[in-house]
PDB file of C-alpha atoms in Angstrom:
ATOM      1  CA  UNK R  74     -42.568 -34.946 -65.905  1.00  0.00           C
ATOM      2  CA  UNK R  75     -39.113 -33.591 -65.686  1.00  0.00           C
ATOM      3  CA  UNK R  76     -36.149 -34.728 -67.898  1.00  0.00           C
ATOM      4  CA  UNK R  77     -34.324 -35.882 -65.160  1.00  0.00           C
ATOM      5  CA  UNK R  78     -34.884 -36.547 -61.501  1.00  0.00           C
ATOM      6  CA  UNK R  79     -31.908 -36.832 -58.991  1.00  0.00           C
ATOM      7  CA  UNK R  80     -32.979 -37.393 -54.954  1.00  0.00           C
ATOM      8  CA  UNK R  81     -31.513 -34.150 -53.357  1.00  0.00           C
ATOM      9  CA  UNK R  82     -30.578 -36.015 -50.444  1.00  0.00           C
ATOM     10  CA  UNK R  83     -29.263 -35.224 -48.381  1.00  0.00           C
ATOM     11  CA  UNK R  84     -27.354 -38.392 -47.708  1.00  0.00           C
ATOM     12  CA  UNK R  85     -24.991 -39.251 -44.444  1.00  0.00           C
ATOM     13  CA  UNK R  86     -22.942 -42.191 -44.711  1.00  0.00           C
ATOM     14  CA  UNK R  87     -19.937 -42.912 -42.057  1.00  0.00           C
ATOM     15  CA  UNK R  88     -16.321 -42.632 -43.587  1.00  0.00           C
ATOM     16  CA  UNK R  89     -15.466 -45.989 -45.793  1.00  0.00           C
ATOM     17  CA  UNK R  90     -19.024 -46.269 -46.963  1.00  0.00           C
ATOM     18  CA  UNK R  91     -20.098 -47.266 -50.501  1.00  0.00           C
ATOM     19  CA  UNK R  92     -22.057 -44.357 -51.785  1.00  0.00           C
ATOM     20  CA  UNK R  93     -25.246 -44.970 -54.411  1.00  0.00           C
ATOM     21  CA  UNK R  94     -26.015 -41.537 -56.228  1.00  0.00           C
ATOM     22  CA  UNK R  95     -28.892 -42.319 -59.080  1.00  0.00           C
ATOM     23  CA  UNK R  96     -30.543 -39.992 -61.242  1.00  0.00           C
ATOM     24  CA  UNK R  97     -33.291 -40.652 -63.776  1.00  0.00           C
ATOM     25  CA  UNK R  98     -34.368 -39.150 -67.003  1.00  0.00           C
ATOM     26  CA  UNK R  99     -37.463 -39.098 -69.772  1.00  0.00           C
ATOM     27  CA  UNK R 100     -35.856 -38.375 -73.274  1.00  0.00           C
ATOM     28  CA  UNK R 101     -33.747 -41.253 -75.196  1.00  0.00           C
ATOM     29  CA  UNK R 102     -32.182 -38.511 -77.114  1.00  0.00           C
ATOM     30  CA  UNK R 103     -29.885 -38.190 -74.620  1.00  0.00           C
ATOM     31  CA  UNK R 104     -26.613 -39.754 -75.696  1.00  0.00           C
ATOM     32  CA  UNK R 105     -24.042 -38.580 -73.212  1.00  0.00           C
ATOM     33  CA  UNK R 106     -24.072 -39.057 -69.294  1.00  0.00           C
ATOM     34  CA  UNK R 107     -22.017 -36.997 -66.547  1.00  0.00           C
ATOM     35  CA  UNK R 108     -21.286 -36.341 -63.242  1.00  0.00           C
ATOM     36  CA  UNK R 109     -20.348 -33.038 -62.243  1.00  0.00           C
ATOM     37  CA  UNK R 110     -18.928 -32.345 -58.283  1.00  0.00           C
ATOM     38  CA  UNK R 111     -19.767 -29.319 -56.608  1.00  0.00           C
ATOM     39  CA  UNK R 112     -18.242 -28.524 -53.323  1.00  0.00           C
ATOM     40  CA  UNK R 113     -19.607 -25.831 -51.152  1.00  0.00           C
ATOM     41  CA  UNK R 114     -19.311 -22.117 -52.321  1.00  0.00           C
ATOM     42  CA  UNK R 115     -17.689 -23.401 -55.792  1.00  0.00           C
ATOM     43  CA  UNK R 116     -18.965 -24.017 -59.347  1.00  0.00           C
ATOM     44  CA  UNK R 117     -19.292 -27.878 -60.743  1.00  0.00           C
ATOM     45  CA  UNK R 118     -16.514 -29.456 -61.681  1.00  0.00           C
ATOM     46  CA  UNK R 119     -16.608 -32.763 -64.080  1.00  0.00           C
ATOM     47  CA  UNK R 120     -16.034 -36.119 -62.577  1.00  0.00           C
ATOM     48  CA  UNK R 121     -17.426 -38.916 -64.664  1.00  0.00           C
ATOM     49  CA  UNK R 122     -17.706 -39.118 -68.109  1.00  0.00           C
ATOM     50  CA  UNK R 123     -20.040 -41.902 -70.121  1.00  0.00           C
ATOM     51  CA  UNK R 124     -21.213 -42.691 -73.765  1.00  0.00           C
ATOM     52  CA  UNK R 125     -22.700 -45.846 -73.874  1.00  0.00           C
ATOM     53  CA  UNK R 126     -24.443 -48.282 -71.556  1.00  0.00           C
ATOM     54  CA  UNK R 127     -22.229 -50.034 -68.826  1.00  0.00           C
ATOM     55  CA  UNK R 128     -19.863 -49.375 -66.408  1.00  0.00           C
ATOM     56  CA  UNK R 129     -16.536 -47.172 -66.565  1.00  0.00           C
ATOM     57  CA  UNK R 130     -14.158 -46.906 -63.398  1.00  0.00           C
ATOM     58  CA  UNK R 131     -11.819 -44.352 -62.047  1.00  0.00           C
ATOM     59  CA  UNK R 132      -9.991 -45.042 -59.076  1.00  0.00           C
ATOM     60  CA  UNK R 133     -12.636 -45.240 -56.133  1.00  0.00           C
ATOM     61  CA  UNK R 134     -15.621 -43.601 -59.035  1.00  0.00           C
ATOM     62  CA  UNK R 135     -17.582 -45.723 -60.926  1.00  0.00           C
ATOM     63  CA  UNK R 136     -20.583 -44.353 -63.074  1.00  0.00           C
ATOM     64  CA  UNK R 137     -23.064 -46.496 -64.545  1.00  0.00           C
ATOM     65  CA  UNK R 138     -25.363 -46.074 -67.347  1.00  0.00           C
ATOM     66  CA  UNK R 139     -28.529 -47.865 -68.154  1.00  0.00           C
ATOM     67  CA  UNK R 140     -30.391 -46.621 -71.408  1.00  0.00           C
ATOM     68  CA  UNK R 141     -32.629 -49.332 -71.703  1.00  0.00           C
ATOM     69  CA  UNK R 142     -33.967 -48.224 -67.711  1.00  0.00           C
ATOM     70  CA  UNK R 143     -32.521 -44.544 -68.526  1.00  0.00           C
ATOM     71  CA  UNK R 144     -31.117 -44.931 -65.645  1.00  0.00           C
ATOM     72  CA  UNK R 145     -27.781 -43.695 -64.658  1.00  0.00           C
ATOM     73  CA  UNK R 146     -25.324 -44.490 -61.380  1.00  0.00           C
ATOM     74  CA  UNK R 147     -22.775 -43.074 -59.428  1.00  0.00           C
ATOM     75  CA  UNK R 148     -20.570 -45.220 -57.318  1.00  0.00           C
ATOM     76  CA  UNK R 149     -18.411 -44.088 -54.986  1.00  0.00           C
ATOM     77  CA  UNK R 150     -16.067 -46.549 -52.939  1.00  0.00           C
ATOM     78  CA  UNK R 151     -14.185 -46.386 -49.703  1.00  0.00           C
ATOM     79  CA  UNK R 152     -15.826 -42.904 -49.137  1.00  0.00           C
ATOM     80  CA  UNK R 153     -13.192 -40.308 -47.468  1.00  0.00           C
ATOM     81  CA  UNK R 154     -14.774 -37.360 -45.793  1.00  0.00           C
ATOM     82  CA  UNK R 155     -13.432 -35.042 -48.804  1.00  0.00           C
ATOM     83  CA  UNK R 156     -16.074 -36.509 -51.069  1.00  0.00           C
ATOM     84  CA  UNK R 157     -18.512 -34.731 -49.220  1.00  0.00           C
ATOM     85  CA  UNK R 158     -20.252 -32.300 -51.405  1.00  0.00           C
ATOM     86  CA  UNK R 159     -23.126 -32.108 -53.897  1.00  0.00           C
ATOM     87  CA  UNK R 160     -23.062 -34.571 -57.134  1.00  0.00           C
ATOM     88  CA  UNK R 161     -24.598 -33.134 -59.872  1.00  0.00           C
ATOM     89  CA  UNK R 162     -25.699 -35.346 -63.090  1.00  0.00           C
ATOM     90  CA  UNK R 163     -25.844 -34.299 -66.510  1.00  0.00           C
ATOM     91  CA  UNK R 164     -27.203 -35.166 -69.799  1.00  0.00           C
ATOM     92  CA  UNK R 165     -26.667 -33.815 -73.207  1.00  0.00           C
ATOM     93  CA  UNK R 166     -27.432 -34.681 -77.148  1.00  0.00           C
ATOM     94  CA  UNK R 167     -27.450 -32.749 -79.921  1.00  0.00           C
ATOM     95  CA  UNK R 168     -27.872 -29.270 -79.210  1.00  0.00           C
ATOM     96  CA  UNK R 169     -29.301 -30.311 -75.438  1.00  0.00           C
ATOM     97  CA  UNK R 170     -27.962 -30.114 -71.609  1.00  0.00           C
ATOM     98  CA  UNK R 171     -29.396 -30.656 -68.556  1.00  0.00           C
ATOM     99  CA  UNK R 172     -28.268 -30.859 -65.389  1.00  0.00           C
ATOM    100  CA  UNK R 173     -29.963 -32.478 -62.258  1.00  0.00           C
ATOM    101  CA  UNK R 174     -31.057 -31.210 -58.956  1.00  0.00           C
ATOM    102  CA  UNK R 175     -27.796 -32.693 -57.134  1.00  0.00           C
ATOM    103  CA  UNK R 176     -27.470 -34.888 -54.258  1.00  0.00           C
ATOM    104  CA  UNK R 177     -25.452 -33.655 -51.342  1.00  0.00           C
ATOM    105  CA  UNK R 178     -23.260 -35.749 -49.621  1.00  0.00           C
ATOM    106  CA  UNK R 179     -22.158 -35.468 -46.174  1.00  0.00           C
ATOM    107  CA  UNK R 180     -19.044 -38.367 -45.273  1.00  0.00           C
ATOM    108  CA  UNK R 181     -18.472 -38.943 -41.198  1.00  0.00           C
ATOM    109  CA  UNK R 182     -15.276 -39.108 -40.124  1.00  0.00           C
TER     110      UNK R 182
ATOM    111  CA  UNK W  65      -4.593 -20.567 -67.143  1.00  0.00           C
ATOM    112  CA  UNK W  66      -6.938 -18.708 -64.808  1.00  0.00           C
ATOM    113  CA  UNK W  67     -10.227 -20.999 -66.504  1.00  0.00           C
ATOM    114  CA  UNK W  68     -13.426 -19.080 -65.849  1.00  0.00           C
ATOM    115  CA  UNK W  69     -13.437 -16.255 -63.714  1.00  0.00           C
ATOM    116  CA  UNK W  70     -16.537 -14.084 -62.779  1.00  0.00           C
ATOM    117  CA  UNK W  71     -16.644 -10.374 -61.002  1.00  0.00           C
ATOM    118  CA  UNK W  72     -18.315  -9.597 -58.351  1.00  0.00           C
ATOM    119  CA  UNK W  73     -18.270 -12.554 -56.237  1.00  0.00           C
ATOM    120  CA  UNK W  74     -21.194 -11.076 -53.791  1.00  0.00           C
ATOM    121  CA  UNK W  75     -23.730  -8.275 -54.396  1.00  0.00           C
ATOM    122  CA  UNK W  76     -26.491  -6.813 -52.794  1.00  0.00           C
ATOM    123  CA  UNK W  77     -28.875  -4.920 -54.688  1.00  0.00           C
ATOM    124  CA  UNK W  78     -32.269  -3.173 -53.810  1.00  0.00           C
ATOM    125  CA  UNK W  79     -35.590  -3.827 -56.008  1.00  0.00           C
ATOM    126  CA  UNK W  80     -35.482  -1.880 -59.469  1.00  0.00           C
ATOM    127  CA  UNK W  81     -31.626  -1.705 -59.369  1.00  0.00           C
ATOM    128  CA  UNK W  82     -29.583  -2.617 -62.578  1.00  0.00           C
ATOM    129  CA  UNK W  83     -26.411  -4.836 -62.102  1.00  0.00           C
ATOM    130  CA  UNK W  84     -23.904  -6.494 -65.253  1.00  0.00           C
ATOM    131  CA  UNK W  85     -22.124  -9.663 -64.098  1.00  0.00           C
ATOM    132  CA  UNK W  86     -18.715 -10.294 -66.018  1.00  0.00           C
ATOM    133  CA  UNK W  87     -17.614 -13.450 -67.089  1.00  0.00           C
ATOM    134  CA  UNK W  88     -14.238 -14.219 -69.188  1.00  0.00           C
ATOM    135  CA  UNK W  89     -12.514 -17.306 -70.252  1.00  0.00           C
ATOM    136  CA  UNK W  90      -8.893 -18.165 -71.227  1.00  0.00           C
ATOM    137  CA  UNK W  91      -9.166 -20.800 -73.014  1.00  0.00           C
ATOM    138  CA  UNK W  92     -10.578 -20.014 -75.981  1.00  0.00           C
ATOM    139  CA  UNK W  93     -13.874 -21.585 -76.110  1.00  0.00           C
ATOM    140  CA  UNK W  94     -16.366 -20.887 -78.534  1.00  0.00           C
ATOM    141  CA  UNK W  95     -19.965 -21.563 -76.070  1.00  0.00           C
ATOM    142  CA  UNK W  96     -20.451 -20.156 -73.154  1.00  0.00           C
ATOM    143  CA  UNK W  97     -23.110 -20.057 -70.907  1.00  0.00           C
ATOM    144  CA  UNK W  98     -25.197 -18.350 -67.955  1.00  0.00           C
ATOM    145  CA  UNK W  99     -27.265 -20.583 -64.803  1.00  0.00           C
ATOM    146  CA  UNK W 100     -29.034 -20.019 -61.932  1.00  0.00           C
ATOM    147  CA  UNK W 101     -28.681 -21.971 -59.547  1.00  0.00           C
ATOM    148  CA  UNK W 102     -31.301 -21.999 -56.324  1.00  0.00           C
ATOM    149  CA  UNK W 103     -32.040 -24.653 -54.115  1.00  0.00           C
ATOM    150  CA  UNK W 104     -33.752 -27.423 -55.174  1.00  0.00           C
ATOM    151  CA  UNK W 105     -34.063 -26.369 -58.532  1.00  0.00           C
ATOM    152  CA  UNK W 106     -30.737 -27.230 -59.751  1.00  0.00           C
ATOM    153  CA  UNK W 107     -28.481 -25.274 -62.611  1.00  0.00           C
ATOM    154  CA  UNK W 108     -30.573 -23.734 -64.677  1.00  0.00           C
ATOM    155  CA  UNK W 109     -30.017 -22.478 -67.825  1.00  0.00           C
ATOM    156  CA  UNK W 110     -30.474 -18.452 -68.649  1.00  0.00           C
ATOM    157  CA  UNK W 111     -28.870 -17.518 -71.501  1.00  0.00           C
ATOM    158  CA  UNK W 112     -26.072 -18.922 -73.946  1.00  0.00           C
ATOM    159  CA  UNK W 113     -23.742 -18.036 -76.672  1.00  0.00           C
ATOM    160  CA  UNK W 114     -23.211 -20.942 -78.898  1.00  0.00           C
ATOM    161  CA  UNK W 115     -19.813 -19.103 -80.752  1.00  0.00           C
ATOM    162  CA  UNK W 116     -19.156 -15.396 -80.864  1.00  0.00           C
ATOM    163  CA  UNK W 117     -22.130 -13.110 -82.358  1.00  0.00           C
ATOM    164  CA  UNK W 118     -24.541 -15.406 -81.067  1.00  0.00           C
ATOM    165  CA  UNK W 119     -26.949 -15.426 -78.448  1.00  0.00           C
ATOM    166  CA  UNK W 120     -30.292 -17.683 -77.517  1.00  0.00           C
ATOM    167  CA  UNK W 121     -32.628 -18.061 -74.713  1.00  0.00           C
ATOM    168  CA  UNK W 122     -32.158 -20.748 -72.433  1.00  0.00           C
ATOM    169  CA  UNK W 123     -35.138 -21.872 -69.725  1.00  0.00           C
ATOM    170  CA  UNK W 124     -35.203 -19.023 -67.658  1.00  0.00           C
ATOM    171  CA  UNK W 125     -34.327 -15.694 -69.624  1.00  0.00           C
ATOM    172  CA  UNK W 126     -36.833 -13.658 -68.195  1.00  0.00           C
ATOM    173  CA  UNK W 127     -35.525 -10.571 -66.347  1.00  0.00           C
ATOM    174  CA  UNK W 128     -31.940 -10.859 -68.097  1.00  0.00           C
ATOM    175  CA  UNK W 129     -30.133  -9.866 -71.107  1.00  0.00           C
ATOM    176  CA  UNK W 130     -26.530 -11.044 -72.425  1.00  0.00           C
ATOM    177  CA  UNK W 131     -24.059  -9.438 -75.015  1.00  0.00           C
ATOM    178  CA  UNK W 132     -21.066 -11.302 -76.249  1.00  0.00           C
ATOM    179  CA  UNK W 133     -18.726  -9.098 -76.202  1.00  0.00           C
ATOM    180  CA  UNK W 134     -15.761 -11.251 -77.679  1.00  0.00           C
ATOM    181  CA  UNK W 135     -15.139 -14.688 -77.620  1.00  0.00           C
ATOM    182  CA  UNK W 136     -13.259 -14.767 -74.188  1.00  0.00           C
ATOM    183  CA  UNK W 137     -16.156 -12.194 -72.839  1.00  0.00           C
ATOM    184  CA  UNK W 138     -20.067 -12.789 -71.867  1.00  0.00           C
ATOM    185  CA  UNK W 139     -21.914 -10.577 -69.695  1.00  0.00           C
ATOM    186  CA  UNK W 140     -25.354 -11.172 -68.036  1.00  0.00           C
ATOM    187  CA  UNK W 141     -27.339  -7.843 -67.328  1.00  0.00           C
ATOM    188  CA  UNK W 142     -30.488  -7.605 -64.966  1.00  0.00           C
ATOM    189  CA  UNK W 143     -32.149  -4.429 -66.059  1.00  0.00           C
ATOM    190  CA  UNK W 144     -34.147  -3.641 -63.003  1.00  0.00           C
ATOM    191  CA  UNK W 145     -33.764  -6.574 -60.578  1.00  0.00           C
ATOM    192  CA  UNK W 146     -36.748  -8.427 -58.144  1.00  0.00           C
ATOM    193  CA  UNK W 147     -36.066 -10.316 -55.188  1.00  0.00           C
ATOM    194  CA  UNK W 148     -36.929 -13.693 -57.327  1.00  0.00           C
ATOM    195  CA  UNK W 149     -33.921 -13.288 -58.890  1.00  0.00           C
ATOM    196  CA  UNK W 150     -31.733 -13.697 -55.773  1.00  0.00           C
ATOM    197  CA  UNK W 151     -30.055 -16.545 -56.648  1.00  0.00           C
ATOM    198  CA  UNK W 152     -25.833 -17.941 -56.882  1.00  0.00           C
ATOM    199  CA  UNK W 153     -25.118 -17.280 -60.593  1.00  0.00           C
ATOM    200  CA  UNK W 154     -22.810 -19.066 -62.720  1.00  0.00           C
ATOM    201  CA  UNK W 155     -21.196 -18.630 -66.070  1.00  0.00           C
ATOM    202  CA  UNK W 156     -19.605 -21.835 -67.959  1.00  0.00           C
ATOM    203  CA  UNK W 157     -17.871 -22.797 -70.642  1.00  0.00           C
ATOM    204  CA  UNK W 158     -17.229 -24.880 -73.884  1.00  0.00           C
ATOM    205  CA  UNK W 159     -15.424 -26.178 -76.559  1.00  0.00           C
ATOM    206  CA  UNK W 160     -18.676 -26.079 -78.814  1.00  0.00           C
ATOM    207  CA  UNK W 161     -22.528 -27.034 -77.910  1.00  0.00           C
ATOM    208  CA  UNK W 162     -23.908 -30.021 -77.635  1.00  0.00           C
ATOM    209  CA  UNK W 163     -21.830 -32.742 -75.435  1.00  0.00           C
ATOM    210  CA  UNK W 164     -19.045 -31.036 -74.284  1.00  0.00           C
ATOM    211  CA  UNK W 165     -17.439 -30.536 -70.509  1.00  0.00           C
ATOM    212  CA  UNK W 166     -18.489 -27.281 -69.555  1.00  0.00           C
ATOM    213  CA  UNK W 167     -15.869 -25.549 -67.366  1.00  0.00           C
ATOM    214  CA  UNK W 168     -17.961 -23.291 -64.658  1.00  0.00           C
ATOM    215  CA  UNK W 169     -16.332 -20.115 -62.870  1.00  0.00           C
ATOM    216  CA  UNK W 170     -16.782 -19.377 -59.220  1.00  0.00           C
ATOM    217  CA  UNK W 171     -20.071 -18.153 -59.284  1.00  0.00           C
ATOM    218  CA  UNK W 172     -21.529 -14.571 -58.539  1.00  0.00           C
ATOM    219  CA  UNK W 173     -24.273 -14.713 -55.038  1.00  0.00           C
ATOM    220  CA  UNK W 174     -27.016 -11.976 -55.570  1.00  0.00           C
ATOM    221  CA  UNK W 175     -29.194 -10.642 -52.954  1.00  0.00           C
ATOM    222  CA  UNK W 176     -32.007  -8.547 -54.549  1.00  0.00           C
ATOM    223  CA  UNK W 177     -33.775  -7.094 -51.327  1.00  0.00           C
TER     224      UNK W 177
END
């Protein structure tokens, strides 16, 4: 079983759209969750930023975190055709990183 | 602050060529880092430097070694490449190990025909 899992998509949604972006992972170790942004012919860039369980919101971005499911959650509201790329998450703990597959994302305008 | 930057951008080399990708950071990190990234696999780690005069093996070292040459400098050598290791390569960056944001360069795409 992998560490993490992340659907590669990839997914089409028309402009305005909320966007879903889930990954899920094995090890509880894993104390820190992150979403990382990659447009097309660049390196990852990072979005999101979460310690605990819950919810934490910036602007249109919401990530959510589930350690009881380890599940974590990407939210993405009023889409805009610049939020199409690929959403990378990532996990760490002590002395561990890992980053999932990505999802693209392709908005319609 | 120019971040991460990475030379060359592109490169095309033939089977049983050698090749040393560059990677240097401004902003004075002590861990840096070295991924693959091909599709459907996601980033995946080669090689990393947790401070300067260190080295370890990540997942995929195989085929590669690094140096630390400094602590802005990191290089990634293939010593006589294969086409498996065409690939877009990327070098990163970090305050420390462990749960840090890890500041990525450009990337370097390699063609190994």
């Amino acid at each position: 079983q992998k560490e993490v899992e992340q659907d590669p998509g990839p997914l089409s949604v028309p402009e305005g759209a909320i966007v879903s972006l889930n990954c899920t992972y094995s090890n509880s170790a894993f104390q820190y969750f992150m979403w990382y942004r990659q447009y097309s012919r660049k390196g990852p860039e990072l979005l999101m930023y979460t310690y605990s369980s819950g919810n934490k919101e910036d602007g249109r971005f919401t990530a959510q975190v589930d350690k009881s499911s380890k599940y974590i959650s990407l939210f993405i509201r009023d889409s805009q055709p610049s939020d199409s790329a690929t959403y990378l998450c990532a996990l760490s703990g002590t002395y561990k990183y890992i980053f999932g597959t990505g999802t693209r994302l392709k908005v319609l305008a | 602050n120019a971040g991460v930057t990475q030379t060359p951008k592109f490169q095309v080399l033939k089977t049983g060529q050698s090749m040393t990708l560059q990677c240097a950071q401004d902003m004075n990190h002590n861990s840096m880092y070295w991924y693959r990234q091909d599709p459907g696999m996601g980033l995946r780690l080669i090689y990393y430097s947790a401070s300067e005069g260190t080295t370890d093996k990540g997942e995929v070292p195989n085929g590669y070694n690094v140096s630390r040459l400094n602590k802005r400098e990191f290089s990634l050598r293939l010593e006589s490449a294969a086409p498996s290791q065409t690939s877009v390569y990327f070098c990163a960056s970090s305050e420390s190990e462990g749960y840090n944001e890890q500041f990525f360069g450009p990337g370097t795409r390699l063609t190994v025909l």
